[in-house]
Amino acid sequence: MKEHISQLQRKARLGRRIGLCALLAIGLMFGAIIVNAFRATAERRQADALQVHTLDVLLAAGRLETAVNETMRGERGYLITGDHDFLQPYFEGRASSFRLLRSLRRATSDNVAQQGNLAAAERRLSAYVGTVDRLVALQTAGRRAEAVAAVRAGAERSRIIAFLAALDRVQAEERRLLALRGATAEAADSRDHRYNSIIAILGLLMFALLAAAVFGAARAHRRTLDLTEELRHHATTDALTGLPNRRHLMAAMETEVRRAGRSGRPLSLALLDVDRFKAINDTHGHPVGDEVLRVVAEELREVTRGGDLLGRFGGEEFAIIMPETGLDQAQLACERLRRAVATRILNYPNGTSGHVTISSGVALLSGDEGCDHLVSRADGALYQAKAGGRNLVRLAA
């Protein structure tokens, strides 16, 4: 009997020890779950903050490109018209460009690679601004012929292209970081799911913690998706007209130039510019100027063929990439567009109505030339159309 009681006591003590160990194990598990929940939340917040920071840098780079385009528009307007009013957007765009560049350098101060990329971008921006300053100085000094010759030589265009290439490297690095941080966040989420299976077994309390964590991750994921979509839209679409923007057009042009080189089929490029656009803004206000740009965009959509690639090239300038289209066909298409725009009646807020016209320059891809040279020749033809009286279509030599 005594031996049996002793056995029962030993079993009771063993049971208590097992229960205590189980309680300690549960306590340790709860502690581990709580620590992991806080760690995962901190990691997600850090990953989200890094992703948002990267997207902010990309958006700032887009604003920098817009400011440089504003500088170029003011410089072009002044060289073409001699109107000193164009110098205001030129100086404002130039000041904004360097201010945004400094802001980008501060925002990426912890990234050695980006500091190098931005230093290169700053050098090329300075070279471009220096070239443009000389052109403006020539025009201001009454040496317009020299300024025009320098523009035709493409000095400032080559420098702006070099700057945009440097800016592309900045954005490519940020996109790489965005992808890397997204992968890190996904890896962290994967670890969390393994712990979540333990949470489900432990009961409703742990399930509530899991639900809160999943909800937080889903909300951050939705926010990241929204910002990514906004960036993609900003990077490829002009907000005012809804047409592809310059960056998207240049990428499409690179593809079409390579395709034309392989197939031997013709490829034409047309650059179109709204005539006397500054006068429209000055007389009727910028809302009317914006409406003019939207009207031109509508006519572009209606007149161009389905296979043509069109978009806003910057300011009041548009572009049409016409695959498998010779120079004569491209000229006819631009003439149709010119007539369509010229006959379109615009109703102004003061109750009056009027018309606008466009000038076009058309170039046919020649030999093994690249996009930059093709754009330069089309731009030269556009300049001839402007100089010839506007509302004209001119072909590049």
Coordinates of C-alpha atoms in Angstrom, one line a residue:
M1 CA 0.0 0.0 0.0
K2 CA 2.7 2.4 1.0
E3 CA 4.5 1.6 -2.2
H4 CA 1.4 2.3 -4.2
I5 CA 0.9 5.7 -2.5
S6 CA 4.5 6.5 -3.1
Q7 CA 3.9 5.7 -6.8
L8 CA 0.9 8.0 -6.9
Q9 CA 2.8 10.8 -5.2
R10 CA 5.6 10.4 -7.7
K11 CA 3.1 10.5 -10.6
A12 CA 1.5 13.6 -9.1
R13 CA 4.8 15.3 -8.7
L14 CA 5.7 14.3 -12.3
G15 CA 2.3 15.6 -13.5
R16 CA 2.9 18.9 -11.7
R17 CA 6.4 19.1 -13.2
I18 CA 5.0 18.4 -16.7
G19 CA 2.2 20.9 -16.1
L20 CA 4.7 23.5 -15.0
C21 CA 7.0 22.8 -17.9
A22 CA 4.0 23.0 -20.2
L23 CA 3.0 26.3 -18.6
L24 CA 6.5 27.6 -19.0
A25 CA 6.6 26.4 -22.6
I26 CA 3.3 28.2 -23.3
G27 CA 4.6 31.3 -21.6
L28 CA 7.8 31.2 -23.6
M29 CA 5.7 30.6 -26.7
F30 CA 3.5 33.5 -25.9
G31 CA 6.5 35.7 -25.2
A32 CA 8.1 34.6 -28.5
I33 CA 4.9 35.3 -30.4
I34 CA 4.6 38.8 -28.8
V35 CA 8.3 39.6 -29.5
N36 CA 7.9 38.4 -33.1
A37 CA 4.8 40.4 -33.6
F38 CA 6.5 43.6 -32.5
R39 CA 9.6 42.7 -34.5
A40 CA 7.5 42.0 -37.6
T41 CA 5.6 45.2 -37.2
A42 CA 8.8 47.2 -36.9
E43 CA 10.2 45.5 -40.0
R44 CA 7.1 46.1 -42.0
R45 CA 7.0 49.8 -40.9
Q46 CA 10.7 50.1 -41.8
A47 CA 10.2 48.4 -45.2
D48 CA 7.1 50.5 -45.9
A49 CA 9.0 53.7 -45.0
L50 CA 11.9 52.8 -47.3
Q51 CA 9.5 52.0 -50.1
V52 CA 7.6 55.3 -49.7
H53 CA 11.0 57.1 -49.5
T54 CA 12.1 55.4 -52.7
L55 CA 8.8 56.4 -54.5
D56 CA 9.2 59.9 -53.2
V57 CA 12.7 60.1 -54.7
L58 CA 11.4 58.8 -58.0
L59 CA 8.6 61.4 -58.0
A60 CA 11.1 64.2 -57.2
A61 CA 13.2 63.0 -60.1
G62 CA 10.1 63.3 -62.3
R63 CA 9.6 66.8 -61.1
L64 CA 13.2 67.6 -61.9
E65 CA 12.8 66.4 -65.4
T66 CA 9.7 68.6 -65.7
A67 CA 11.6 71.7 -64.4
V68 CA 14.4 71.0 -67.0
N69 CA 11.8 70.8 -69.8
E70 CA 10.4 74.2 -68.6
T71 CA 13.9 75.6 -68.8
M72 CA 14.2 74.3 -72.4
R73 CA 10.8 75.6 -73.3
G74 CA 11.6 79.1 -72.1
E75 CA 15.0 79.1 -73.9
R76 CA 13.4 77.8 -77.1
G77 CA 10.7 80.4 -76.9
Y78 CA 13.1 83.2 -76.4
L79 CA 15.4 82.1 -79.3
I80 CA 12.5 81.6 -81.7
T81 CA 10.6 84.8 -80.9
G82 CA 13.0 87.1 -79.1
D83 CA 10.3 87.8 -76.6
H84 CA 11.9 88.5 -73.2
D85 CA 8.8 87.1 -71.4
F86 CA 10.1 83.6 -72.2
L87 CA 13.1 84.3 -70.0
Q88 CA 10.9 84.1 -66.9
P89 CA 10.0 80.4 -67.2
Y90 CA 13.6 79.8 -68.3
F91 CA 15.1 81.3 -65.2
E92 CA 12.4 79.8 -63.0
G93 CA 12.9 76.3 -64.5
R94 CA 16.7 76.6 -64.1
A95 CA 16.4 77.6 -60.5
S96 CA 13.9 74.8 -59.8
S97 CA 16.1 72.3 -61.5
F98 CA 19.1 72.9 -59.3
R99 CA 16.9 73.2 -56.2
L100 CA 15.3 69.8 -56.9
L101 CA 18.8 68.3 -57.6
R102 CA 20.1 69.5 -54.2
S103 CA 16.9 68.1 -52.6
L104 CA 17.6 64.7 -54.3
R105 CA 21.1 64.7 -53.0
R106 CA 20.0 65.3 -49.5
A107 CA 17.3 62.6 -49.8
T108 CA 19.9 60.0 -51.0
S109 CA 22.8 61.1 -48.8
D110 CA 23.1 57.6 -47.4
N111 CA 23.5 56.0 -50.8
V112 CA 27.0 56.3 -52.2
A113 CA 25.9 55.0 -55.7
Q114 CA 23.2 57.6 -55.9
Q115 CA 25.5 60.4 -54.8
G116 CA 27.8 59.5 -57.7
N117 CA 24.8 59.4 -60.1
L118 CA 23.5 62.7 -58.9
A119 CA 26.9 64.3 -59.0
A120 CA 27.1 63.2 -62.7
A121 CA 23.6 64.5 -63.3
E122 CA 24.6 67.9 -61.7
R123 CA 27.7 68.2 -63.9
R124 CA 25.6 67.5 -67.0
L125 CA 22.9 69.8 -65.9
S126 CA 25.5 72.5 -65.4
A127 CA 27.0 71.9 -68.8
Y128 CA 23.5 72.1 -70.4
V129 CA 22.6 75.3 -68.5
G130 CA 26.0 76.8 -69.4
T131 CA 25.4 76.1 -73.1
V132 CA 21.9 77.5 -72.9
D133 CA 23.1 80.6 -71.1
R134 CA 25.5 81.2 -73.9
L135 CA 22.7 80.9 -76.5
V136 CA 20.5 83.3 -74.5
A137 CA 23.5 85.7 -74.2
L138 CA 24.0 85.6 -78.0
Q139 CA 20.3 86.3 -78.5
T140 CA 20.3 89.1 -76.0
A141 CA 23.4 90.6 -77.6
G142 CA 21.6 90.7 -81.0
R143 CA 23.7 87.9 -82.4
R144 CA 20.6 85.8 -83.3
A145 CA 22.2 84.1 -86.3
E146 CA 24.9 82.7 -84.2
A147 CA 22.4 81.5 -81.6
V148 CA 20.3 79.8 -84.3
A149 CA 23.4 78.2 -85.8
A150 CA 24.3 76.8 -82.4
V151 CA 20.8 75.4 -81.9
R152 CA 20.9 73.7 -85.2
A153 CA 24.3 72.2 -84.3
G154 CA 22.5 70.5 -81.5
A155 CA 24.9 71.5 -78.7
E156 CA 22.3 72.0 -76.1
R157 CA 20.2 69.0 -77.2
S158 CA 23.2 66.6 -76.8
R159 CA 23.7 68.0 -73.3
I160 CA 20.1 67.7 -72.2
I161 CA 20.1 64.1 -73.6
A162 CA 23.2 63.5 -71.5
F163 CA 21.5 64.9 -68.4
L164 CA 18.4 62.8 -69.0
A165 CA 20.5 59.7 -69.3
A166 CA 22.2 60.5 -66.0
L167 CA 18.7 61.1 -64.4
D168 CA 17.6 57.7 -65.8
R169 CA 20.5 56.1 -63.9
V170 CA 19.3 57.7 -60.7
Q171 CA 15.8 56.4 -61.3
A172 CA 17.0 53.0 -62.3
E173 CA 19.0 52.7 -59.0
E174 CA 15.8 53.7 -57.1
R175 CA 13.8 51.2 -58.9
R176 CA 16.4 48.5 -58.1
L177 CA 16.2 49.5 -54.4
L178 CA 12.4 49.4 -54.6
A179 CA 12.5 45.9 -56.0
L180 CA 15.1 44.8 -53.4
R181 CA 13.1 46.3 -50.5
G182 CA 9.9 44.7 -51.8
A183 CA 11.7 41.3 -51.9
T184 CA 12.9 41.9 -48.3
A185 CA 9.3 42.8 -47.2
E186 CA 8.0 39.6 -48.9
A187 CA 10.6 37.5 -47.1
A188 CA 9.6 39.1 -43.8
D189 CA 5.9 38.3 -44.6
S190 CA 6.9 34.7 -45.3
R191 CA 8.5 34.3 -41.9
D192 CA 5.4 35.9 -40.3
H193 CA 3.1 33.3 -41.9
R194 CA 5.1 30.4 -40.3
Y195 CA 4.6 32.0 -36.9
N196 CA 0.9 32.6 -37.7
S197 CA 0.2 28.9 -37.8
I198 CA 1.3 28.7 -34.1
I199 CA -0.9 31.7 -33.3
A200 CA -4.0 29.9 -34.8
I201 CA -3.4 26.9 -32.6
L202 CA -3.1 29.0 -29.4
G203 CA -6.6 30.3 -29.7
L204 CA -8.7 33.4 -30.3
L205 CA -6.4 35.8 -28.6
M206 CA -3.5 34.9 -30.9
F207 CA -5.9 34.8 -33.8
A208 CA -6.8 38.5 -33.0
L209 CA -3.2 39.4 -33.0
L210 CA -2.7 37.6 -36.3
A211 CA -5.7 39.4 -37.8
A212 CA -4.3 42.8 -36.7
A213 CA -0.9 42.0 -38.3
V214 CA -2.5 40.8 -41.5
F215 CA -4.7 43.8 -41.7
G216 CA -1.7 46.1 -41.2
A217 CA 0.3 44.3 -43.9
A218 CA -2.6 44.4 -46.3
R219 CA -3.1 48.1 -45.7
A220 CA 0.6 48.8 -46.3
H221 CA 0.5 46.6 -49.4
R222 CA -2.5 48.5 -50.8
R223 CA -0.7 51.8 -50.2
T224 CA 2.4 50.5 -51.9
L225 CA 0.4 49.3 -54.9
D226 CA -1.4 52.7 -55.1
L227 CA 1.9 54.7 -55.1
T228 CA 3.4 52.3 -57.6
E229 CA 0.5 52.7 -60.0
E230 CA 0.7 56.5 -59.5
L231 CA 4.4 56.5 -60.3
R232 CA 3.9 54.3 -63.4
H233 CA 1.2 56.6 -64.6
H234 CA 3.3 59.7 -63.9
A235 CA 6.3 58.2 -65.6
T236 CA 4.5 57.3 -68.8
T237 CA 1.5 59.6 -69.2
D238 CA 1.1 63.4 -69.5
A239 CA -1.5 64.4 -66.9
L240 CA -3.0 67.3 -68.9
T241 CA -3.7 65.5 -72.2
G242 CA -3.7 61.9 -71.2
L243 CA -1.2 61.1 -74.0
P244 CA 2.1 59.3 -73.4
N245 CA 4.9 61.6 -72.2
R246 CA 8.3 62.3 -73.6
R247 CA 10.0 59.5 -71.6
H248 CA 7.5 56.9 -72.9
L249 CA 7.8 58.2 -76.5
M250 CA 11.6 58.0 -76.4
A251 CA 11.5 54.4 -75.2
A252 CA 9.0 53.6 -77.9
M253 CA 11.1 55.3 -80.5
E254 CA 14.2 53.3 -79.5
T255 CA 12.2 50.1 -80.1
E256 CA 10.8 51.3 -83.4
V257 CA 14.2 52.5 -84.7
R258 CA 15.7 49.0 -83.9
R259 CA 12.7 47.3 -85.6
A260 CA 13.0 49.5 -88.7
G261 CA 16.8 48.8 -88.8
R262 CA 16.1 45.0 -88.8
S263 CA 13.2 45.0 -91.3
G264 CA 14.4 47.8 -93.6
R265 CA 10.9 49.3 -93.5
P266 CA 10.5 53.1 -93.4
L267 CA 10.0 55.0 -90.1
S268 CA 8.9 58.6 -89.9
L269 CA 8.9 61.0 -87.0
A270 CA 6.8 64.2 -86.8
L271 CA 7.2 67.0 -84.2
L272 CA 4.3 69.4 -83.9
D273 CA 4.1 72.7 -82.0
V274 CA 1.2 74.9 -81.3
D275 CA 1.7 78.3 -82.9
R276 CA 1.8 81.4 -80.7
F277 CA 1.0 79.4 -77.7
K278 CA 2.4 82.1 -75.3
A279 CA 0.1 84.7 -76.8
I280 CA -2.9 82.4 -76.2
N281 CA -1.9 82.0 -72.5
D282 CA -1.3 85.8 -72.1
T283 CA -4.6 86.8 -73.8
H284 CA -7.0 84.2 -72.5
G285 CA -5.2 82.7 -69.5
H286 CA -3.6 79.4 -68.8
P287 CA -6.9 77.4 -68.5
V288 CA -7.6 78.2 -72.2
G289 CA -4.0 77.3 -73.0
D290 CA -4.5 73.9 -71.3
E291 CA -7.8 73.5 -73.3
V292 CA -5.9 74.2 -76.5
L293 CA -3.4 71.4 -75.7
R294 CA -6.3 69.0 -74.9
V295 CA -8.0 69.9 -78.3
V296 CA -4.7 69.3 -80.2
A297 CA -4.4 65.9 -78.3
E298 CA -8.0 65.0 -79.4
E299 CA -7.3 65.8 -83.0
L300 CA -4.1 63.7 -82.8
R301 CA -6.1 60.7 -81.6
E302 CA -8.7 61.1 -84.3
V303 CA -6.4 61.7 -87.2
T304 CA -3.6 59.3 -86.5
R305 CA -3.7 55.6 -87.5
G306 CA -4.0 52.9 -84.9
G307 CA -0.4 51.8 -85.4
D308 CA 1.1 55.3 -84.9
L309 CA 2.6 56.2 -81.6
L310 CA 1.7 59.7 -80.4
G311 CA 2.3 61.8 -77.3
R312 CA 3.2 65.1 -75.7
F313 CA 6.9 65.8 -76.2
G314 CA 7.0 68.7 -73.8
G315 CA 5.3 72.1 -73.3
E316 CA 3.2 72.8 -76.4
E317 CA 5.1 70.3 -78.5
F318 CA 3.7 66.9 -79.6
A319 CA 5.3 64.0 -81.5
I320 CA 4.0 61.2 -83.8
I321 CA 6.1 58.1 -84.4
M322 CA 4.9 56.5 -87.7
P323 CA 6.2 53.0 -88.3
E324 CA 6.2 51.7 -91.9
T325 CA 5.4 55.2 -93.2
G326 CA 7.4 57.0 -95.8
L327 CA 8.0 60.7 -95.9
D328 CA 5.1 61.5 -98.4
Q329 CA 2.6 59.6 -96.3
A330 CA 3.8 61.2 -93.1
Q331 CA 3.5 64.6 -94.7
L332 CA -0.1 63.9 -95.8
A333 CA -0.9 62.8 -92.3
C334 CA 0.5 66.0 -90.8
E335 CA -1.3 68.1 -93.4
R336 CA -4.6 66.4 -92.4
L337 CA -3.9 67.1 -88.7
R338 CA -2.9 70.7 -89.5
R339 CA -6.2 71.3 -91.3
A340 CA -8.2 69.6 -88.6
V341 CA -6.7 71.8 -85.9
A342 CA -7.0 75.0 -87.9
T343 CA -10.7 74.4 -88.6
R344 CA -11.5 73.5 -85.0
I345 CA -13.5 76.3 -83.3
L346 CA -12.5 77.1 -79.7
N347 CA -14.9 78.8 -77.3
Y348 CA -13.2 81.1 -74.9
P349 CA -14.4 82.0 -71.4
N350 CA -15.1 85.6 -72.4
G351 CA -17.8 84.5 -74.9
T352 CA -15.6 84.8 -78.0
S353 CA -14.3 82.0 -80.1
G354 CA -11.2 81.5 -82.2
H355 CA -8.8 79.1 -83.9
V356 CA -5.3 77.9 -83.3
T357 CA -2.8 76.5 -85.8
I358 CA 0.1 74.1 -85.5
S359 CA 3.5 73.8 -87.3
S360 CA 5.1 70.4 -88.0
G361 CA 8.5 69.1 -88.9
V362 CA 8.8 65.6 -90.4
A363 CA 11.9 63.4 -90.7
L364 CA 12.4 60.0 -92.2
L365 CA 14.8 57.5 -90.5
S366 CA 17.9 57.4 -92.5
G367 CA 20.5 54.6 -92.6
D368 CA 21.7 53.6 -89.2
E369 CA 21.0 56.9 -87.4
G370 CA 19.8 56.8 -83.8
C371 CA 16.9 58.4 -82.1
D372 CA 18.7 61.5 -81.1
H373 CA 19.7 62.4 -84.6
L374 CA 16.2 61.6 -85.9
V375 CA 14.7 63.9 -83.3
S376 CA 17.2 66.6 -84.1
R377 CA 16.4 66.5 -87.8
A378 CA 12.6 66.6 -87.2
D379 CA 13.2 69.5 -84.8
G380 CA 15.2 71.4 -87.4
A381 CA 12.3 70.9 -89.9
L382 CA 9.9 72.2 -87.2
Y383 CA 12.1 75.3 -86.8
Q384 CA 11.9 75.9 -90.5
A385 CA 8.1 75.7 -90.4
K386 CA 8.1 78.2 -87.6
A387 CA 10.5 80.5 -89.4
G388 CA 8.5 80.2 -92.6
G389 CA 5.4 81.7 -91.2
R390 CA 3.8 78.9 -89.0
N391 CA 0.8 76.7 -89.8
L392 CA 3.1 74.8 -92.1
V393 CA 4.5 71.3 -92.6
R394 CA 8.2 71.0 -93.4
L395 CA 10.3 68.0 -94.3
A396 CA 13.8 67.4 -92.9
A397 CA 16.6 67.2 -95.4

